[in-house]
Amino acid sequence: MEFIHYFGDVFTPVNFLILVLGTIGGLLLGATPGLSPTMAVALLIPFTFQMEPASSLIMLGAVYTATVAGGAVSGILVNIPGAPANIATVMDGYPMAKQGRATEALHYCFISSLIGGVFGVMLLIFFTPPLAELALRFGPAELFWISIFGVTIIASIGGGSVIKGLIAGAVGLWLSTIGYNPVLGTERFVFSEHLAGGIHVIAALIGLFAIPEVLALVGASGTARGKVTYAKWSNHSVWKSIGYNLRRIKALVVGSVVGAVVGVIPGAGGQIAGLIAYDQTKKLSKDPAKFGKGEPDGVITAESANNAMVGPSLVPLLTLGIPGSPTAAVLLGGLLINGLFPGPDLFTVHGQVTWTFIDSLLVGQILMMIFGLMIARYSVFVTRIPKHMMAAAVIVLAIFGTYSVQNSVSDVIVMLVLGVGMYFASRIGFSPAPLVLGLILGQLTETNFLQGRLIAGDDPWGYFFAGPINKIVIALCILSIAYAIYGERKQIRKRRQQQQVTA
Amino acid sequence: MIVYSRRLFVGYMVAFVAGFIFQVSYFQDSDEAYLFPAVVASAMLVFSLISLFREAFDLCVDDYQPFPFMRQWPVILIMVLGVSLIEILGMYLTAFLILLTVTYWYSPEERGMKRMLQSLGMAAGFSVTMYVLFSVFLKVQVPRGILI
């Protein structure tokens, strides 16, 4: 129950103000179509450099939580999900809004987000410290395989082609080797003066997530605005919504449990959590035909799932350094920048910062519901910001944010090159998530690899492939790839059958 | 046929890049310093060859998405020019020019005074916000140019 002692630190004037601003900002950013939670957190990291570590993590955590819930607003009101995590919410949220029940749908969205979110954070609180203790038993070989597991699982579960995910993960690992060897200090792959210090993680994060969205925004600017239909408003009592929401136990339990389980699996993310929970609730419903036509259970289960995912997605991150979602991967960058390394030290040496951060996630869930209910009606205005203005603002924020990391124009150039390159790569099936994870975990992987070789002496094979933990993690790597290949093959077969039917 | 050729082209391109990375990583004098990148580059080469094999024998789905390059090249050019001008014009003037050109170029309004005024207003407002945020509150040292 150590977490209770640190609640006071969340309520210091500065931290609480940051939490409130982060929550409101996150709700508005989440409601803005085209701004994903991952990009919002990546763009915000440079703003937190001047803050204390606890305050900076509170800000990033609040934005992470609130953007996931805020993304439902534009989904419900204008049928454009603010983030991929809200795709399942739109299926019933928008039909409800079209029936004049937008207010009611938004109430269910924020109330179930709070319930799912609190459930997820409680799991984070109770499961993280024992798992972190387990991490104490890990030596360089185990940590090396854990890092490889992080890259392979995000490459294979992240959706799309498995082999392209693995290539992207390998590219990320290789890019992390540019600059200096972390053990021997040798300079490597410095093809240009701009690469002399290596590729800074934050510059890469901003480039890989923000610039492709800028190009997508300008590509779509002036095309979709005319077609948007805004929902009609109606009055609906919040207390009535709370009462109804609490009676939908099945939808809430399915959503929260599915979200928590999916969150712990590295790389799975909120999008999958919402869709699986929606599918399961529909199957368990007495009247599945109502789903997709404005069934409140659809909104309740999807939103409780994608918020229940947030807390558990931080469990593998804080214990082993493996993020549970792309946004958690960006958050890992924020932790490292503050000198906080995943593992048991987070709860002993840096206990105050870590527990304050986790407690702020809990308080943030409550603030998210309060402000969500208050500003949902007004946040629809951000969905009306023209795409070309959004694109211009994101470019400037990306440049300022990247520059402020090390006061270096070289970082800005690297950010731009990686971002434009990633946009074109994404068009041919490559995802930025495995690349980013490879880049973040690269140095840790290489350091453990080289230290392991020094310890192993003449028998590196025996060292890296022996021991129960090594064998389990290697088996998990193979299983995750095999499972993803199986899923991909099933998808290919299904598509071919569909093509044959249409032909 | 066009889809198949395009996919095959992508497969060859990825294999070529992986081959280049393998070449620069593997053939180095200091073996120990380049050991990890060489292992990673080898894995990358193997994956890219598997990918090429899958494309060649039609064992995967087409995940290509078109991109409206004709709409996108101006913003890429503006970003490149902007970054190259940062140290000459200064951060705030460059930011103002990027905002002005991007919002003007991509505005759905008819070309004219209204479009220019909208872009000017947005660019000025956002530049001032960035100045207050970065120079006043966060005290970040940004490149100063001919004006500010």
XYZ file of C-alpha atoms in Angstrom:
651
model
C 0.000 0.000 0.000
C 3.014 2.243 -0.534
C 1.194 4.160 -3.234
C -1.133 5.797 -0.663
C 1.803 7.683 0.954
C 2.527 9.603 -2.226
C -0.959 10.953 -2.990
C 0.025 14.187 -1.252
C 2.694 14.830 -3.904
C 0.051 14.747 -6.642
C -1.870 17.515 -4.866
C 0.991 20.036 -4.571
C -0.132 23.234 -6.383
C 2.336 22.797 -9.280
C 1.710 19.088 -9.839
C -2.047 19.412 -9.572
C -2.099 22.354 -11.986
C 0.018 20.331 -14.446
C -2.355 17.392 -14.042
C -5.415 19.572 -14.727
C -3.793 21.272 -17.740
C -2.519 17.942 -19.087
C -5.980 16.405 -18.758
C -7.799 19.289 -20.461
C -5.107 19.581 -23.140
C -5.169 15.819 -23.691
C -8.961 15.785 -24.076
C -8.767 18.547 -26.701
C -5.803 16.973 -28.505
C -7.550 13.599 -28.453
C -10.719 15.124 -29.894
C -8.740 16.607 -32.793
C -8.808 14.233 -35.757
C -5.305 13.639 -37.090
C -3.549 14.102 -33.750
C -2.904 10.635 -32.304
C -2.109 10.108 -28.596
C 1.365 8.895 -29.586
C 2.089 12.053 -31.539
C 0.641 14.261 -28.766
C 2.920 12.673 -26.139
C 5.941 12.790 -28.488
C 5.400 16.500 -29.219
C 4.993 17.274 -25.515
C 8.186 15.596 -24.261
C 10.429 18.613 -25.049
C 8.082 20.893 -23.077
C 8.728 18.812 -19.965
C 12.514 19.241 -19.929
C 12.359 22.232 -17.620
C 10.118 20.431 -15.141
C 10.917 18.221 -12.176
C 10.894 14.499 -13.145
C 7.631 13.817 -11.254
C 5.866 16.833 -12.802
C 7.079 15.925 -16.269
C 5.803 12.335 -15.958
C 2.485 13.589 -14.527
C 2.060 15.778 -17.607
C 2.871 12.938 -20.046
C 0.704 10.423 -18.158
C -2.267 12.839 -18.036
C -2.017 13.538 -21.745
C -1.731 9.801 -22.522
C -4.863 9.001 -20.477
C -6.940 11.948 -21.656
C -6.124 11.686 -25.378
C -7.347 8.078 -25.424
C -10.723 9.145 -23.944
C -10.851 12.449 -25.866
C -10.518 10.621 -29.181
C -14.033 9.301 -28.682
C -15.521 12.826 -28.829
C -14.857 13.415 -32.527
C -15.773 9.783 -33.197
C -19.183 10.144 -31.555
C -19.920 13.638 -32.879
C -18.566 13.601 -36.423
C -17.834 9.916 -37.126
C -14.067 10.540 -37.234
C -12.222 8.703 -34.433
C -9.622 10.986 -32.850
C -7.315 7.995 -32.398
C -7.189 4.365 -33.597
C -8.150 3.277 -30.049
C -11.613 4.803 -30.554
C -12.600 2.924 -33.712
C -14.876 0.532 -31.788
C -16.556 3.438 -29.942
C -17.673 5.009 -33.220
C -19.650 1.912 -34.264
C -22.440 2.702 -31.804
C -21.454 6.183 -30.613
C -22.108 7.899 -33.948
C -25.468 6.144 -34.565
C -26.505 7.277 -31.046
C -25.492 10.861 -31.916
C -27.471 10.697 -35.166
C -30.530 9.698 -33.114
C -30.088 12.912 -31.073
C -28.422 11.063 -28.145
C -24.941 12.619 -28.478
C -24.899 13.905 -24.881
C -25.888 10.493 -23.558
C -23.215 8.749 -25.662
C -20.549 11.168 -24.391
C -21.678 10.564 -20.791
C -21.316 6.787 -21.229
C -17.964 7.325 -22.915
C -16.410 9.266 -20.024
C -18.059 7.322 -17.188
C -16.975 3.948 -18.594
C -13.528 5.394 -19.378
C -13.206 6.246 -15.678
C -14.296 2.776 -14.542
C -12.022 0.957 -17.023
C -9.168 3.383 -16.360
C -9.291 2.986 -12.568
C -9.396 -0.815 -12.947
C -6.316 -0.672 -15.199
C -4.339 1.622 -12.873
C -5.162 -0.593 -9.847
C -3.662 -3.545 -11.735
C -0.608 -1.410 -12.473
C -0.265 -0.563 -8.764
C -0.526 -4.137 -7.507
C 1.315 -6.052 -10.248
C 4.251 -3.793 -11.071
C 6.373 -3.976 -7.868
C 6.452 -7.833 -7.670
C 7.282 -8.047 -11.381
C 10.020 -5.457 -10.908
C 11.470 -7.650 -8.130
C 11.535 -10.529 -10.604
C 13.571 -8.357 -12.966
C 16.371 -8.378 -10.341
C 17.161 -11.948 -11.360
C 17.905 -10.870 -14.917
C 21.499 -10.659 -16.109
C 22.800 -9.252 -19.420
C 21.729 -12.344 -21.408
C 18.160 -12.246 -20.058
C 17.901 -8.483 -20.578
C 19.214 -8.882 -24.129
C 16.484 -11.416 -24.954
C 13.828 -9.336 -23.199
C 14.743 -6.379 -25.455
C 14.620 -8.600 -28.536
C 11.240 -9.899 -27.344
C 9.986 -6.302 -27.049
C 10.977 -5.558 -30.631
C 9.676 -8.841 -32.090
C 6.332 -8.721 -30.312
C 5.595 -5.142 -31.316
C 6.684 -6.039 -34.858
C 4.448 -9.082 -34.995
C 1.363 -8.012 -33.023
C 1.273 -4.409 -34.205
C -0.775 -5.387 -37.270
C 0.197 -5.558 -40.930
C 2.954 -7.700 -42.396
C 5.046 -9.584 -39.824
C 8.168 -9.605 -41.949
C 7.925 -5.852 -42.591
C 7.463 -5.315 -38.840
C 10.637 -7.305 -38.179
C 12.550 -5.362 -40.850
C 11.376 -2.079 -39.281
C 12.432 -3.302 -35.818
C 15.879 -4.239 -37.183
C 16.204 -0.828 -38.870
C 15.410 0.816 -35.515
C 18.053 -1.290 -33.741
C 20.598 -0.442 -36.442
C 19.806 3.297 -36.341
C 20.468 3.244 -32.577
C 24.056 2.156 -33.305
C 24.837 5.378 -35.191
C 27.222 7.528 -33.134
C 29.309 5.927 -30.401
C 29.543 2.296 -29.290
C 28.161 2.368 -25.698
C 30.856 0.023 -24.302
C 33.984 0.628 -26.419
C 33.354 4.271 -27.346
C 34.218 3.732 -31.033
C 32.567 6.145 -33.492
C 30.362 4.376 -36.061
C 28.337 5.217 -39.203
C 28.818 8.975 -38.951
C 28.211 9.629 -42.640
C 27.454 13.304 -42.027
C 28.337 15.867 -39.349
C 24.648 15.933 -38.405
C 24.941 12.343 -37.170
C 28.032 12.979 -35.007
C 26.164 12.512 -31.709
C 23.980 9.698 -32.984
C 20.224 9.876 -33.445
C 18.498 11.418 -30.448
C 15.477 9.372 -29.408
C 13.176 12.391 -28.978
C 14.084 13.833 -32.399
C 13.347 10.432 -33.919
C 10.068 10.064 -32.008
C 8.802 13.463 -33.130
C 9.882 12.896 -36.731
C 8.485 9.379 -37.011
C 5.096 10.223 -35.526
C 4.490 13.912 -36.354
C 5.824 14.403 -39.894
C 3.899 11.477 -41.480
C 0.723 12.932 -39.945
C 1.551 16.366 -41.397
C 1.893 14.824 -44.858
C -1.330 12.860 -44.387
C -3.112 16.054 -43.234
C -2.021 18.120 -46.243
C -2.800 15.175 -48.508
C -6.363 15.176 -47.188
C -6.765 18.950 -46.706
C -9.705 20.476 -48.516
C -11.226 17.068 -49.261
C -13.311 15.920 -46.297
C -14.641 19.061 -44.628
C -17.757 19.432 -46.724
C -18.915 15.894 -45.969
C -18.798 16.175 -42.170
C -22.198 16.073 -40.477
C -22.309 17.408 -36.925
C -24.527 15.656 -34.391
C -27.576 17.240 -32.812
C -27.465 18.022 -29.102
C -30.007 17.015 -26.502
C -30.224 17.375 -22.732
C -29.581 14.285 -20.650
C -29.048 14.054 -16.904
C -25.515 13.031 -15.856
C -26.929 11.174 -12.827
C -29.250 9.175 -15.048
C -26.260 8.276 -17.234
C -24.186 7.252 -14.199
C -27.046 5.072 -12.910
C -27.560 3.406 -16.291
C -23.804 2.982 -16.848
C -23.308 1.261 -13.490
C -26.118 -1.186 -14.269
C -24.371 -2.326 -17.486
C -22.099 -4.624 -15.506
C -21.525 -7.171 -18.287
C -20.321 -4.567 -20.793
C -18.108 -2.907 -18.166
C -16.559 -6.164 -16.933
C -15.892 -7.481 -20.448
C -14.405 -4.136 -21.513
C -12.223 -3.679 -18.433
C -10.908 -7.254 -18.338
C -10.211 -7.423 -22.097
C -8.554 -3.994 -21.988
C -6.331 -4.987 -19.047
C -5.253 -8.289 -20.632
C -4.541 -6.690 -24.016
C -2.669 -3.836 -22.303
C -0.197 -6.176 -20.634
C 0.659 -7.812 -23.972
C 3.431 -5.626 -25.393
C 2.502 -3.980 -28.654
C -1.183 -4.878 -28.723
C -2.526 -1.379 -27.959
C -5.934 0.194 -27.396
C -7.265 -0.280 -30.906
C -7.260 -4.054 -30.512
C -8.577 -3.811 -26.924
C -11.652 -1.818 -27.982
C -12.431 -4.056 -30.950
C -12.032 -7.357 -29.032
C -14.176 -6.080 -26.139
C -16.844 -4.832 -28.565
C -16.899 -8.185 -30.347
C -17.124 -10.184 -27.092
C -19.879 -7.985 -25.624
C -21.840 -8.303 -28.863
C -21.499 -12.103 -28.774
C -22.609 -12.221 -25.131
C -25.553 -9.882 -25.718
C -29.130 -11.201 -25.755
C -29.799 -8.982 -28.762
C -26.611 -8.659 -30.886
C -28.571 -7.183 -33.796
C -28.831 -3.897 -31.857
C -25.059 -3.384 -32.071
C -23.981 -0.936 -34.732
C -27.336 0.847 -34.570
C -26.823 2.945 -31.417
C -26.498 0.390 -28.612
C -25.044 2.062 -25.469
C -23.294 -1.179 -24.461
C -21.105 -0.812 -27.555
C -19.824 2.582 -26.348
C -19.501 1.427 -22.728
C -17.475 -1.703 -23.463
C -15.213 -0.074 -26.075
C -14.354 2.917 -23.902
C -13.835 0.907 -20.702
C -11.511 -1.383 -22.710
C -9.309 1.267 -24.282
C -8.861 3.078 -20.956
C -8.355 -0.126 -18.966
C -5.476 -0.777 -21.380
C -3.537 2.350 -20.325
C -2.443 1.202 -16.822
C -1.475 -2.384 -17.720
C 0.417 -1.167 -20.830
C 2.823 0.455 -18.350
C 3.429 -2.780 -16.364
C 5.963 -4.316 -18.812
C 7.300 -0.794 -19.449
C 8.104 0.030 -15.814
C 9.380 -3.452 -14.924
C 11.277 -4.628 -17.991
C 11.420 -1.620 -20.320
C 9.042 -3.199 -22.850
C 6.207 -0.824 -23.759
C 2.678 -2.209 -24.015
C 1.650 0.250 -26.747
C 3.285 2.727 -29.165
C 2.339 5.599 -26.819
C 3.947 3.730 -23.917
C 7.081 3.438 -26.122
C 7.149 7.224 -26.398
C 6.601 7.472 -22.641
C 9.671 5.252 -22.200
C 11.613 7.984 -24.018
C 10.264 10.460 -21.429
C 11.390 8.208 -18.558
C 14.902 7.781 -19.963
C 15.262 11.528 -20.565
C 14.528 12.033 -16.838
C 17.226 9.513 -15.900
C 14.706 6.866 -14.849
C 15.504 3.348 -16.056
C 12.855 0.602 -15.924
C 13.331 -2.045 -13.256
C 13.278 -2.400 -9.473
C 15.204 0.867 -8.944
C 12.105 2.752 -10.068
C 10.329 1.615 -6.898
C 13.267 1.903 -4.503
C 15.752 4.603 -5.546
C 13.158 6.647 -7.478
C 10.135 5.484 -5.461
C 8.809 8.979 -4.845
C 8.800 9.940 -8.537
C 7.377 6.598 -9.692
C 4.578 6.349 -7.120
C 3.646 10.010 -7.586
C 3.373 9.330 -11.322
C 1.215 6.223 -10.790
C -1.009 8.011 -8.244
C -1.432 10.877 -10.706
C -2.761 8.376 -13.257
C -5.452 7.417 -10.753
C -6.377 11.024 -9.958
C -6.136 11.827 -13.683
C -8.870 9.283 -14.434
C -11.288 11.137 -12.153
C -10.315 14.538 -13.578
C -10.674 13.118 -17.069
C -14.297 12.179 -16.378
C -15.126 15.512 -14.713
C -13.559 17.676 -17.419
C -14.688 15.309 -20.150
C -18.311 15.733 -19.119
C -17.831 19.495 -18.765
C -16.024 20.291 -22.007
C -17.236 17.548 -24.352
C -19.879 19.870 -25.804
C -17.276 22.547 -26.552
C -14.471 20.269 -27.667
C -16.392 19.688 -30.890
C -14.960 23.031 -32.028
C -11.457 21.575 -32.292
C -12.777 19.088 -34.851
C -13.522 22.106 -37.043
C -9.914 23.338 -37.185
C -8.962 23.169 -40.878
C -6.447 20.460 -41.706
C -3.983 22.831 -43.405
C -3.761 24.986 -40.251
C -3.318 21.889 -38.109
C -0.524 20.701 -40.400
C 1.282 24.074 -40.243
C 1.031 24.179 -36.441
C 2.346 20.606 -36.083
C 5.360 21.375 -38.333
C 6.340 24.378 -36.218
C 5.762 22.513 -32.940
C 7.854 19.607 -34.220
C 10.727 21.931 -35.212
C 10.680 23.894 -31.933
C 10.274 20.745 -29.851
C 13.126 18.931 -31.573
C 15.442 21.927 -31.458
C 14.894 22.505 -27.747
C 16.098 18.967 -26.869
C 19.795 19.766 -27.416
C 19.678 23.223 -29.037
C 20.782 21.575 -32.257
C 19.667 22.200 -35.840
C 21.189 18.803 -36.707
C 18.467 17.138 -34.624
C 15.841 19.043 -36.618
C 17.378 17.815 -39.892
C 17.455 14.212 -38.602
C 13.836 14.567 -37.436
C 12.739 15.792 -40.852
C 14.616 13.120 -42.835
C 13.287 10.306 -40.630
C 9.751 11.723 -40.735
C 9.528 12.108 -44.517
C 11.183 8.698 -44.993
C 8.720 7.108 -42.555
C 5.745 8.572 -44.395
C 6.741 6.900 -47.654
C 7.687 3.691 -45.823
C 4.244 3.642 -44.173
C 2.654 3.811 -47.619
C 4.364 0.529 -48.580
C 3.325 -1.276 -45.404
C 5.935 -0.353 -42.762
C 4.805 0.828 -39.324
C 6.716 3.363 -37.175
C 6.039 1.506 -33.875
C 8.606 -1.330 -34.265
C 11.169 1.128 -35.656
C 10.767 3.436 -32.665
C 10.986 0.560 -30.230
C 14.122 -0.743 -31.927
C 15.632 2.727 -31.663
C 14.709 3.113 -27.982
C 15.774 -0.382 -26.942
C 18.837 -0.444 -29.215
C 21.383 0.876 -26.764
C 20.100 -1.336 -23.936
C 20.194 -4.362 -26.241
C 23.718 -3.659 -27.471
C 25.093 -2.919 -23.990
C 23.689 -6.196 -22.640
C 24.865 -8.073 -25.719
C 28.446 -6.828 -25.341
C 28.486 -7.259 -21.537
C 27.112 -10.773 -21.967
C 29.881 -11.614 -24.426
C 32.515 -10.362 -21.966
C 31.017 -12.487 -19.165
C 30.567 -15.517 -21.444
C 34.252 -15.609 -22.480
C 34.798 -18.521 -24.877
C 31.272 -19.886 -24.672
C 28.829 -17.148 -25.832
C 26.316 -19.699 -27.174
C 26.163 -21.464 -23.837
C 25.703 -18.161 -22.007
C 23.009 -16.632 -24.211
C 20.971 -19.784 -24.811
C 21.218 -21.483 -21.396
C 19.140 -20.832 -18.256
C 15.374 -21.132 -17.772
C 14.576 -17.417 -18.196
C 16.541 -17.205 -21.462
C 14.798 -20.290 -22.802
C 11.349 -18.986 -21.837
C 11.948 -15.562 -23.428
C 13.416 -17.112 -26.624
C 10.370 -19.399 -26.794
C 8.097 -16.357 -26.353
C 9.906 -14.553 -29.202
C 9.391 -17.551 -31.504
C 5.782 -18.030 -30.359
C 4.874 -14.371 -30.914
C 6.295 -14.446 -34.441
C 4.690 -17.834 -35.217
C 1.310 -16.646 -33.938
C 1.535 -13.468 -36.004
C 2.478 -15.453 -39.140
C -0.510 -17.738 -38.526
C -2.793 -14.689 -38.192
C -1.372 -13.113 -41.345
C -1.829 -16.321 -43.370
C -5.435 -16.565 -42.189
C -5.987 -12.972 -43.276
C -4.445 -13.637 -46.709
C -6.677 -16.704 -47.196
C -9.763 -14.705 -46.197
C -8.934 -11.858 -48.594
C -8.328 -14.265 -51.470
C -11.659 -15.963 -50.833
C -13.352 -12.550 -50.864
C -11.579 -11.660 -54.135
C -12.744 -14.947 -55.704
C -16.328 -14.270 -54.620
C -16.308 -10.744 -56.076
C -14.617 -11.981 -59.277
C 0.234 -7.168 -63.274
C 0.893 -3.541 -62.284
C 0.271 -4.413 -58.622
C 2.642 -7.393 -58.870
C 5.413 -5.305 -60.503
C 5.005 -2.575 -57.906
C 5.252 -5.051 -55.052
C 8.267 -6.699 -56.613
C 9.897 -3.278 -57.021
C 9.286 -2.528 -53.327
C 10.744 -5.954 -52.417
C 13.913 -5.274 -54.459
C 14.240 -1.779 -53.028
C 13.994 -3.029 -49.422
C 16.512 -5.803 -50.158
C 18.878 -3.262 -51.752
C 18.743 -0.959 -48.704
C 19.241 -3.937 -46.365
C 22.173 -5.077 -48.526
C 23.763 -1.627 -48.295
C 23.353 -1.546 -44.503
C 24.823 -5.064 -44.285
C 27.782 -4.012 -46.420
C 28.643 -0.944 -44.305
C 28.141 -2.862 -41.049
C 29.880 -6.127 -41.811
C 33.058 -5.094 -43.575
C 34.726 -2.945 -40.916
C 38.206 -3.063 -39.343
C 37.145 -2.932 -35.703
C 35.214 -6.213 -35.386
C 34.142 -5.852 -31.741
C 32.765 -2.302 -32.132
C 30.708 -3.307 -35.178
C 29.620 -6.733 -33.924
C 26.111 -5.750 -32.813
C 25.245 -3.662 -35.908
C 26.627 -6.496 -38.078
C 24.355 -9.039 -36.356
C 21.354 -6.696 -36.714
C 22.184 -5.955 -40.374
C 22.493 -9.686 -41.096
C 19.047 -10.297 -39.596
C 17.682 -7.370 -41.597
C 19.139 -8.785 -44.833
C 17.615 -12.211 -44.137
C 14.192 -10.654 -43.405
C 14.343 -8.505 -46.548
C 15.204 -11.546 -48.707
C 12.261 -13.450 -47.185
C 10.089 -10.413 -47.957
C 11.347 -10.358 -51.573
C 10.663 -14.111 -51.904
C 7.114 -13.586 -50.605
C 6.512 -10.727 -53.042
C 7.960 -12.691 -55.969
C 5.821 -15.766 -55.313
C 2.693 -13.798 -54.397
C 2.623 -15.087 -50.800
C 1.496 -11.851 -49.164
C -1.251 -9.244 -49.416
C -0.811 -5.927 -51.174
C -0.438 -3.333 -48.396
C 0.469 -0.449 -50.677
C -1.405 2.805 -50.087
C -1.324 5.578 -52.688
C 0.074 8.957 -51.684
C -0.953 12.283 -53.257
C 2.617 13.409 -53.916
C 1.506 16.334 -56.077
C -0.290 17.775 -53.041
C 2.539 16.913 -50.673
C 5.715 18.054 -52.398
C 5.169 21.778 -51.586
C 5.033 21.102 -47.826
C 8.175 18.939 -48.030
C 9.934 21.755 -49.902
C 8.708 24.351 -47.375
C 9.998 22.223 -44.476
C 13.404 21.681 -46.110
C 13.778 25.393 -46.972
C 12.566 26.357 -43.512
C 15.108 24.170 -41.720
C 17.946 25.433 -43.932
C 16.974 29.036 -43.135
C 16.704 28.667 -39.336
C 20.251 29.808 -38.613
C 20.062 32.730 -41.070
C 16.606 34.139 -40.370
C 16.228 32.951 -36.795
C 13.725 30.496 -35.366
C 10.724 32.806 -34.981
C 10.881 34.429 -38.410
C 11.363 31.002 -40.002
C 8.397 29.631 -38.042
C 6.295 32.602 -39.188
C 7.251 32.007 -42.838
C 6.540 28.259 -42.612
C 3.125 28.920 -41.057
C 2.305 31.603 -43.616
C 3.310 29.594 -46.681
C 1.749 26.305 -45.576
C -1.577 27.858 -44.540
C -1.713 30.029 -47.677
C -0.757 27.242 -50.102
C -3.188 24.675 -48.715
C -6.091 26.981 -47.868
C -9.356 25.920 -49.519
C -10.351 29.618 -49.851
C -10.201 31.367 -53.241
C -6.843 33.082 -53.854
C -7.105 36.685 -52.747
C -6.984 39.123 -49.864
C -9.197 37.060 -47.536
C -6.975 34.007 -47.906
C -3.829 36.082 -47.321
C -5.291 37.796 -44.244
C -6.396 34.471 -42.745
C -2.934 33.001 -43.261
C -1.202 36.110 -41.901
C -3.420 36.112 -38.818
C -2.820 32.445 -38.096
C 0.941 32.729 -38.699
C 1.317 35.828 -36.518
C -0.837 34.443 -33.701
C 0.900 31.084 -33.567
C 4.389 32.633 -33.831
C 3.662 34.924 -30.878
C 2.343 31.936 -28.895
C 5.540 30.004 -29.631
C 7.640 33.004 -28.578
C 5.798 33.349 -25.268
C 5.923 29.599 -24.637
C 9.542 28.927 -25.568
C 11.402 32.179 -24.897
C 9.380 33.632 -22.008
C 8.180 30.561 -20.089
C 10.580 27.733 -21.008
C 13.594 30.042 -21.626
C 14.855 27.911 -24.508
C 17.761 29.469 -26.402
C 16.709 29.436 -30.058
C 18.743 30.725 -33.040
C 18.342 34.500 -33.397
C 18.322 35.901 -36.907
C 18.023 39.199 -38.704
C 14.897 40.378 -36.852
C 14.368 38.346 -33.675
